[in-house]
XYZ file of C-alpha atoms in Angstrom:
474
model
C 105.189 42.304 105.161
C 108.556 41.922 103.471
C 107.999 45.192 101.616
C 107.291 47.005 104.901
C 110.450 45.562 106.371
C 112.463 46.718 103.363
C 111.138 50.272 103.728
C 111.903 50.256 107.445
C 115.431 48.994 106.812
C 115.929 51.673 104.148
C 114.826 54.367 106.586
C 117.295 53.111 109.185
C 120.077 53.270 106.634
C 119.167 56.833 105.560
C 118.652 58.161 109.076
C 121.589 60.169 110.362
C 121.861 60.526 114.109
C 122.276 64.124 115.317
C 125.717 64.906 116.648
C 127.278 67.635 118.711
C 129.331 70.360 117.058
C 132.944 70.798 118.142
C 134.279 74.327 117.745
C 137.873 75.117 116.771
C 138.609 76.271 120.338
C 137.396 72.962 121.769
C 134.014 74.266 122.904
C 131.199 71.828 122.162
C 127.795 73.003 120.982
C 125.479 70.249 122.121
C 122.675 69.277 119.790
C 119.348 70.678 120.925
C 116.446 68.769 119.385
C 113.834 71.016 117.869
C 110.805 71.169 120.142
C 107.955 73.502 119.306
C 105.317 75.024 121.579
C 101.962 76.331 120.331
C 99.109 78.470 121.659
C 97.822 75.762 123.967
C 101.262 75.590 125.623
C 101.484 79.256 126.657
C 100.066 78.629 130.131
C 102.402 75.685 130.710
C 105.423 77.742 129.668
C 104.611 80.403 132.249
C 103.956 77.795 134.939
C 107.278 76.093 134.177
C 108.948 79.418 134.998
C 106.926 79.874 138.188
C 105.026 82.821 136.708
C 101.359 83.705 137.091
C 100.856 85.987 134.105
C 98.039 88.527 134.610
C 97.465 88.767 130.858
C 97.358 85.060 130.075
C 93.806 85.058 128.761
C 94.448 88.063 126.510
C 97.635 86.479 125.168
C 95.766 83.288 124.314
C 93.149 85.312 122.433
C 95.780 87.263 120.497
C 97.453 83.954 119.636
C 94.246 82.852 117.932
C 94.426 85.857 115.608
C 98.188 85.895 115.061
C 99.640 82.357 115.095
C 102.018 81.548 117.935
C 104.904 79.128 117.784
C 108.133 79.093 119.748
C 110.867 76.571 120.518
C 113.052 75.687 123.450
C 116.091 77.561 122.113
C 114.220 80.877 122.217
C 112.544 80.134 125.554
C 115.992 79.610 127.068
C 117.190 83.035 125.828
C 114.399 85.045 127.449
C 115.095 86.802 130.767
C 112.102 85.424 132.642
C 112.788 87.539 135.729
C 111.957 90.602 133.614
C 109.989 88.974 130.821
C 107.602 91.906 130.267
C 110.498 93.995 128.998
C 112.596 91.300 127.373
C 112.987 91.997 123.621
C 112.855 88.316 122.664
C 109.663 87.868 124.686
C 108.171 90.793 122.776
C 109.468 89.270 119.552
C 107.797 85.897 120.032
C 105.014 85.967 122.641
C 101.586 87.494 121.930
C 101.053 90.873 123.572
C 97.547 92.030 124.588
C 97.881 95.382 122.789
C 98.540 93.667 119.462
C 94.745 93.844 119.175
C 92.755 97.038 119.598
C 90.806 97.221 122.897
C 87.402 96.764 121.244
C 88.685 93.790 119.239
C 89.976 92.089 122.364
C 86.776 92.823 124.298
C 84.652 91.388 121.479
C 86.397 87.997 121.553
C 86.463 87.948 125.378
C 82.714 88.576 125.408
C 82.116 85.788 122.907
C 84.073 83.402 125.108
C 82.137 84.520 128.188
C 78.870 84.012 126.294
C 79.923 80.468 125.348
C 79.630 81.175 121.644
C 80.322 78.198 119.419
C 83.782 77.460 118.090
C 82.517 78.234 114.595
C 81.228 81.668 115.650
C 84.511 82.540 117.356
C 86.528 81.245 114.390
C 84.479 83.428 112.030
C 85.010 86.488 114.224
C 88.747 85.844 114.354
C 88.868 85.347 110.584
C 87.111 88.697 110.142
C 89.674 90.319 112.417
C 92.530 88.957 110.319
C 90.876 90.160 107.126
C 90.751 93.692 108.560
C 94.518 93.646 109.181
C 95.620 94.035 105.542
C 96.976 90.446 105.431
C 98.607 90.752 101.979
C 100.226 94.209 102.028
C 101.941 96.030 99.167
C 99.727 94.401 96.522
C 101.720 91.179 96.797
C 99.239 89.238 94.668
C 100.093 91.490 91.728
C 103.678 90.195 91.921
C 102.637 86.709 90.811
C 104.139 86.140 87.352
C 102.439 84.584 84.347
C 103.947 81.628 82.493
C 103.251 81.812 78.773
C 102.685 78.599 76.856
C 101.301 77.856 73.392
C 98.101 76.154 74.526
C 97.473 78.228 77.654
C 99.001 80.718 80.058
C 98.653 80.722 83.811
C 99.587 82.635 86.937
C 102.099 81.072 89.331
C 100.697 80.871 92.853
C 104.051 80.472 94.586
C 106.338 82.835 92.681
C 106.692 86.604 92.808
C 108.490 88.760 90.270
C 108.325 92.349 91.465
C 111.786 93.611 90.537
C 113.338 92.850 87.150
C 116.405 90.977 88.381
C 114.878 88.989 91.252
C 112.320 86.177 91.451
C 110.887 84.984 94.761
C 109.929 81.376 95.402
C 107.585 80.135 98.137
C 108.118 76.369 98.256
C 105.424 74.233 99.872
C 108.036 72.889 102.317
C 108.875 76.417 103.478
C 105.403 77.379 104.679
C 106.334 77.488 108.354
C 109.118 78.778 110.622
C 111.033 77.457 113.629
C 109.208 80.173 115.606
C 106.836 82.971 114.635
C 107.677 86.639 115.045
C 104.837 88.572 116.655
C 105.060 91.245 113.956
C 105.115 88.842 110.983
C 103.349 90.266 107.936
C 102.697 86.799 106.500
C 100.521 85.692 109.402
C 97.655 84.684 107.105
C 99.830 82.120 105.321
C 100.279 80.216 108.573
C 96.526 79.739 108.926
C 96.029 78.591 105.347
C 94.819 81.852 103.788
C 96.351 84.151 101.165
C 98.900 81.452 100.468
C 101.848 81.881 98.138
C 102.834 78.286 97.499
C 104.624 76.234 94.839
C 104.127 72.483 95.054
C 107.506 71.750 93.430
C 110.230 73.378 91.351
C 108.669 72.899 87.899
C 107.180 76.383 87.530
C 110.272 78.053 88.957
C 112.624 76.455 86.467
C 110.172 76.940 83.603
C 109.723 80.629 84.391
C 113.459 81.214 84.778
C 114.079 79.709 81.337
C 111.604 82.189 79.866
C 113.105 85.195 81.659
C 116.803 85.576 81.049
C 116.776 89.008 82.676
C 116.518 87.372 86.101
C 119.839 86.943 87.906
C 118.690 86.354 91.496
C 116.328 83.908 93.185
C 115.080 84.579 96.700
C 113.833 81.413 98.393
C 111.442 82.555 101.079
C 108.302 81.499 102.928
C 107.677 81.070 105.866
C 111.258 80.078 106.334
C 113.172 77.857 103.888
C 115.482 77.049 106.793
C 112.814 74.511 107.745
C 113.262 72.641 104.439
C 115.293 69.451 104.202
C 118.491 69.360 102.163
C 116.959 67.205 99.409
C 114.463 70.009 98.656
C 117.322 72.485 98.295
C 119.025 70.068 95.923
C 115.887 69.892 93.758
C 115.940 73.684 93.522
C 119.658 74.347 93.157
C 121.186 71.479 91.177
C 119.324 72.206 87.903
C 120.466 75.841 88.138
C 124.055 74.740 87.499
C 123.084 73.643 83.959
C 123.760 75.841 80.876
C 120.078 76.791 80.510
C 120.387 78.752 83.741
C 123.712 80.491 83.234
C 121.903 83.819 83.726
C 121.180 82.859 87.347
C 124.071 84.223 89.400
C 122.782 84.441 92.956
C 120.456 82.483 95.212
C 119.265 84.075 98.415
C 117.710 82.284 101.367
C 115.507 84.448 103.573
C 115.664 82.884 107.019
C 115.607 83.361 110.776
C 117.024 79.887 111.358
C 120.386 81.363 112.382
C 118.727 82.842 115.457
C 115.639 80.663 115.975
C 117.280 77.283 115.371
C 121.022 77.615 114.563
C 121.393 73.854 115.038
C 119.897 73.570 111.556
C 123.365 74.321 110.182
C 125.394 72.496 112.845
C 123.893 69.398 114.407
C 120.602 68.580 112.673
C 120.668 65.174 110.947
C 121.002 66.643 107.439
C 123.094 69.710 108.336
C 126.158 68.239 106.606
C 124.110 67.455 103.502
C 122.719 70.996 103.382
C 126.165 72.582 103.638
C 127.475 70.217 100.942
C 124.583 71.279 98.709
C 125.509 74.953 99.137
C 129.205 74.229 98.608
C 128.531 72.287 95.420
C 126.328 75.062 94.034
C 128.977 77.682 94.806
C 131.679 75.539 93.144
C 129.787 76.016 89.865
C 130.440 79.746 89.962
C 127.185 80.677 91.710
C 126.657 82.691 94.873
C 124.601 81.821 97.962
C 123.562 84.648 100.249
C 121.853 83.921 103.552
C 119.447 86.806 104.160
C 119.468 86.437 107.936
C 116.817 88.107 110.067
C 118.310 89.481 113.302
C 115.980 91.582 115.440
C 118.206 92.096 118.506
C 121.791 91.442 119.565
C 120.506 89.056 122.264
C 119.889 86.578 119.437
C 123.604 86.365 118.620
C 124.467 83.299 120.675
C 127.414 80.891 120.502
C 125.473 78.384 118.352
C 124.520 81.245 115.999
C 128.141 82.373 115.712
C 129.301 78.828 114.962
C 126.568 78.397 112.335
C 127.694 81.645 110.687
C 131.304 80.445 110.641
C 130.311 77.140 109.058
C 128.216 78.776 106.349
C 130.995 81.225 105.510
C 133.523 78.394 105.366
C 131.671 76.779 102.438
C 131.420 80.113 100.629
C 128.061 81.571 101.728
C 127.731 85.234 102.604
C 125.395 86.311 105.384
C 123.547 89.588 104.953
C 121.434 90.746 107.882
C 118.142 92.586 108.011
C 115.252 93.340 110.352
C 112.397 95.769 110.822
C 112.601 98.448 113.475
C 109.938 97.613 116.040
C 108.743 99.373 119.162
C 109.509 97.438 122.373
C 112.070 95.242 120.551
C 114.778 97.384 118.942
C 113.644 101.029 118.784
C 116.921 102.262 120.246
C 120.115 103.366 118.444
C 122.332 101.412 120.855
C 120.520 98.155 120.062
C 121.169 98.582 116.345
C 124.773 99.750 116.652
C 125.614 96.907 119.046
C 123.888 94.364 116.814
C 125.518 95.606 113.604
C 128.979 95.752 115.188
C 128.661 92.163 116.430
C 127.470 91.023 113.034
C 130.434 92.630 111.294
C 132.783 91.163 113.907
C 131.689 87.667 112.885
C 131.791 88.312 109.152
C 128.163 89.219 108.477
C 127.097 92.175 106.332
C 124.398 94.548 107.675
C 121.946 94.997 104.816
C 118.602 96.573 105.730
C 116.689 98.313 108.485
C 113.063 97.936 107.438
C 110.001 99.841 108.626
C 107.061 97.949 110.178
C 104.732 97.054 107.313
C 101.172 98.371 107.209
C 99.701 95.043 108.215
C 98.870 92.834 111.195
C 99.704 94.320 114.618
C 101.341 97.428 113.138
C 99.485 99.594 115.661
C 101.512 98.001 118.461
C 104.941 97.806 116.860
C 105.070 100.785 114.493
C 107.722 103.459 114.850
C 107.158 106.852 113.174
C 109.383 107.420 110.158
C 110.945 110.458 111.819
C 111.959 108.416 114.864
C 113.170 105.513 112.705
C 115.365 107.941 110.765
C 116.779 109.326 114.018
C 117.551 105.836 115.354
C 119.191 104.792 112.080
C 121.332 107.956 111.930
C 122.370 107.812 115.576
C 123.288 104.125 115.301
C 125.548 104.859 112.331
C 127.383 107.534 114.301
C 128.389 104.937 116.899
C 130.066 102.579 114.381
C 133.022 102.376 112.058
C 132.560 102.518 108.306
C 132.526 98.713 108.017
C 129.116 98.704 109.661
C 127.702 101.390 107.373
C 126.559 98.915 104.729
C 122.975 98.802 106.031
C 120.327 100.778 104.181
C 117.278 102.264 105.792
C 114.870 102.995 107.182
C 113.246 101.332 104.183
C 109.597 100.597 103.392
C 108.795 97.548 101.246
C 105.768 99.214 99.712
C 103.707 98.388 96.639
C 105.662 100.745 94.347
C 109.011 99.459 95.641
C 111.594 99.770 98.400
C 111.466 103.387 99.484
C 114.088 104.725 101.876
C 113.914 107.800 104.088
C 117.286 109.417 103.438
C 116.915 112.370 105.761
C 115.083 115.458 106.884
C 115.945 118.808 105.303
C 114.517 122.295 104.897
C 114.061 123.095 101.215
C 112.436 126.222 99.793
C 111.151 127.151 103.222
C 109.493 123.767 103.816
C 110.500 120.913 106.130
C 110.666 117.749 104.039
C 111.608 114.098 104.103
C 114.168 113.254 101.436
C 113.010 109.932 99.956
C 114.695 107.527 97.554
C 113.687 104.410 95.648
C 116.220 101.676 96.397
C 114.206 99.353 94.148
C 111.231 100.207 91.975
C 108.349 98.296 90.464
C 109.490 100.020 87.260
C 113.246 100.090 86.643
C 113.125 103.799 85.810
C 112.135 104.568 89.411
C 115.268 103.010 90.924
C 117.496 105.622 92.604
C 114.947 108.390 91.992
C 114.943 110.939 94.802
C 111.738 112.743 95.752
C 110.377 114.868 98.577
C 107.516 114.439 101.031
C 106.150 116.869 103.576
C 107.760 116.270 106.941
C 105.324 114.492 109.250
C 106.390 113.435 112.742
C 103.490 110.974 113.071
C 103.590 109.236 109.673
C 104.571 105.556 109.824
C 104.121 104.489 106.179
C 104.418 105.804 102.641
C 100.674 106.219 102.114
C 100.512 108.583 105.102
C 102.922 111.029 103.464
C 101.972 113.987 101.271
C 104.018 115.333 98.348
C 106.048 118.449 99.140
C 105.973 121.808 97.370
C 102.290 121.735 96.502
C 102.460 118.705 94.207
C 99.192 116.750 93.929
C 100.838 113.328 93.645
C 104.223 111.692 93.930
C 105.904 111.184 90.569
C 105.261 107.418 90.463
C 101.577 107.239 91.376
C 100.008 107.452 87.908
C 102.387 104.883 86.434
C 101.803 102.600 89.393
C 98.029 102.680 88.941
C 98.469 101.948 85.239
C 100.782 99.042 86.035
C 98.292 97.456 88.437
C 95.447 97.852 85.955
C 97.493 96.260 83.186
C 98.480 93.334 85.416
C 94.867 92.816 86.468
C 93.802 92.617 82.823
C 96.555 90.120 82.034
C 95.458 87.834 84.873
C 91.834 88.085 83.742
C 92.813 87.045 80.219
C 94.677 84.032 81.581
C 91.645 82.957 83.565
C 89.186 83.388 80.700
């Protein structure tokens, strides 16, 4: 009994009460407690807004295939008078056409036939498996730690590009809300997980690979992690053994989905102190912030950006171009200009990955290139830092630079911004112009070539990696 009381007292001492954030102009950002809503809450959300949604049943079915989670902050930003067309509604709420008609009909029929929960769950699992849940050969990015007695593959690390290592911490396996287009949807239902239980393998692997300069902490969303987890990751990296580590990136949508994480959450001060301490040791922290639309740039978001920059963090912004959300040059130019205004750096316009509900959100490469080019024309040079439209494909980050006519043939001019092999980086190549193509594997080499220059080497790389993993497991 006394031990229980001691633990309770200790918790009371450690607990920090959330507080409001006072801005320099006197405006007060009131703390908004994080409250999540899941699939079973969709009906109640509509009813709370006085809406009878004609597609409620279809949305609930889609939300069984692609996980749904939202919070009060996002709900409050949606224009519920015109919710069908609201970009943040499209960004977060399941849409009926995210499934093909026959897929939707199949699950509806099973429900009407009173099939068992197990039968429906199996059908939904099969649907997910058909949606390319781990695109771009992500599993082949898992590195191998070499030790004298045995070697093993790291489940929660990825090392695709020479200078950068990704970490998927077990405490970053969720998000404050789920994007409808998320390509890591299978992780949220416990399949195809990339997960590290702690920081042991990360630090061990980094010691073995001095060529690595950057760590990207990703998930899910590491913005959901507590400050003590960040300390476990970052503090050892200030020691001499890790002098080769220069930059730590945090891939997050917390700035838009829950900006209070950096302002008023109980451990917000501790998190900012952790970043500031790490930076004071000559390291760099870059917040890789996901912004899908300028409607997400709210006062709490702006204040969170200011606070992060004050301790020395840079904020680089990125998002995929998605139909119904941001497939308009004015959306991108407005968003990028606002980001620059508040000290953020536009970084990437991505293309919808070949996974999940791509059929609903995809934008043809030709249209994406037009939107990117037209958006740039509307902005000053300060906003021209973004690269795109870029595909995070298996071979690497491939950008569509433009459309040209070369040797009597209309072509896409393509460029590797990053390559699985270093020698591919910055290589320019040509693909036949195709107005309908939405991904790299739908393009054909120009000028009568049978393959793109990288394809043979890429196949060899994958075969070699597969053999290495097999040897580790034997």
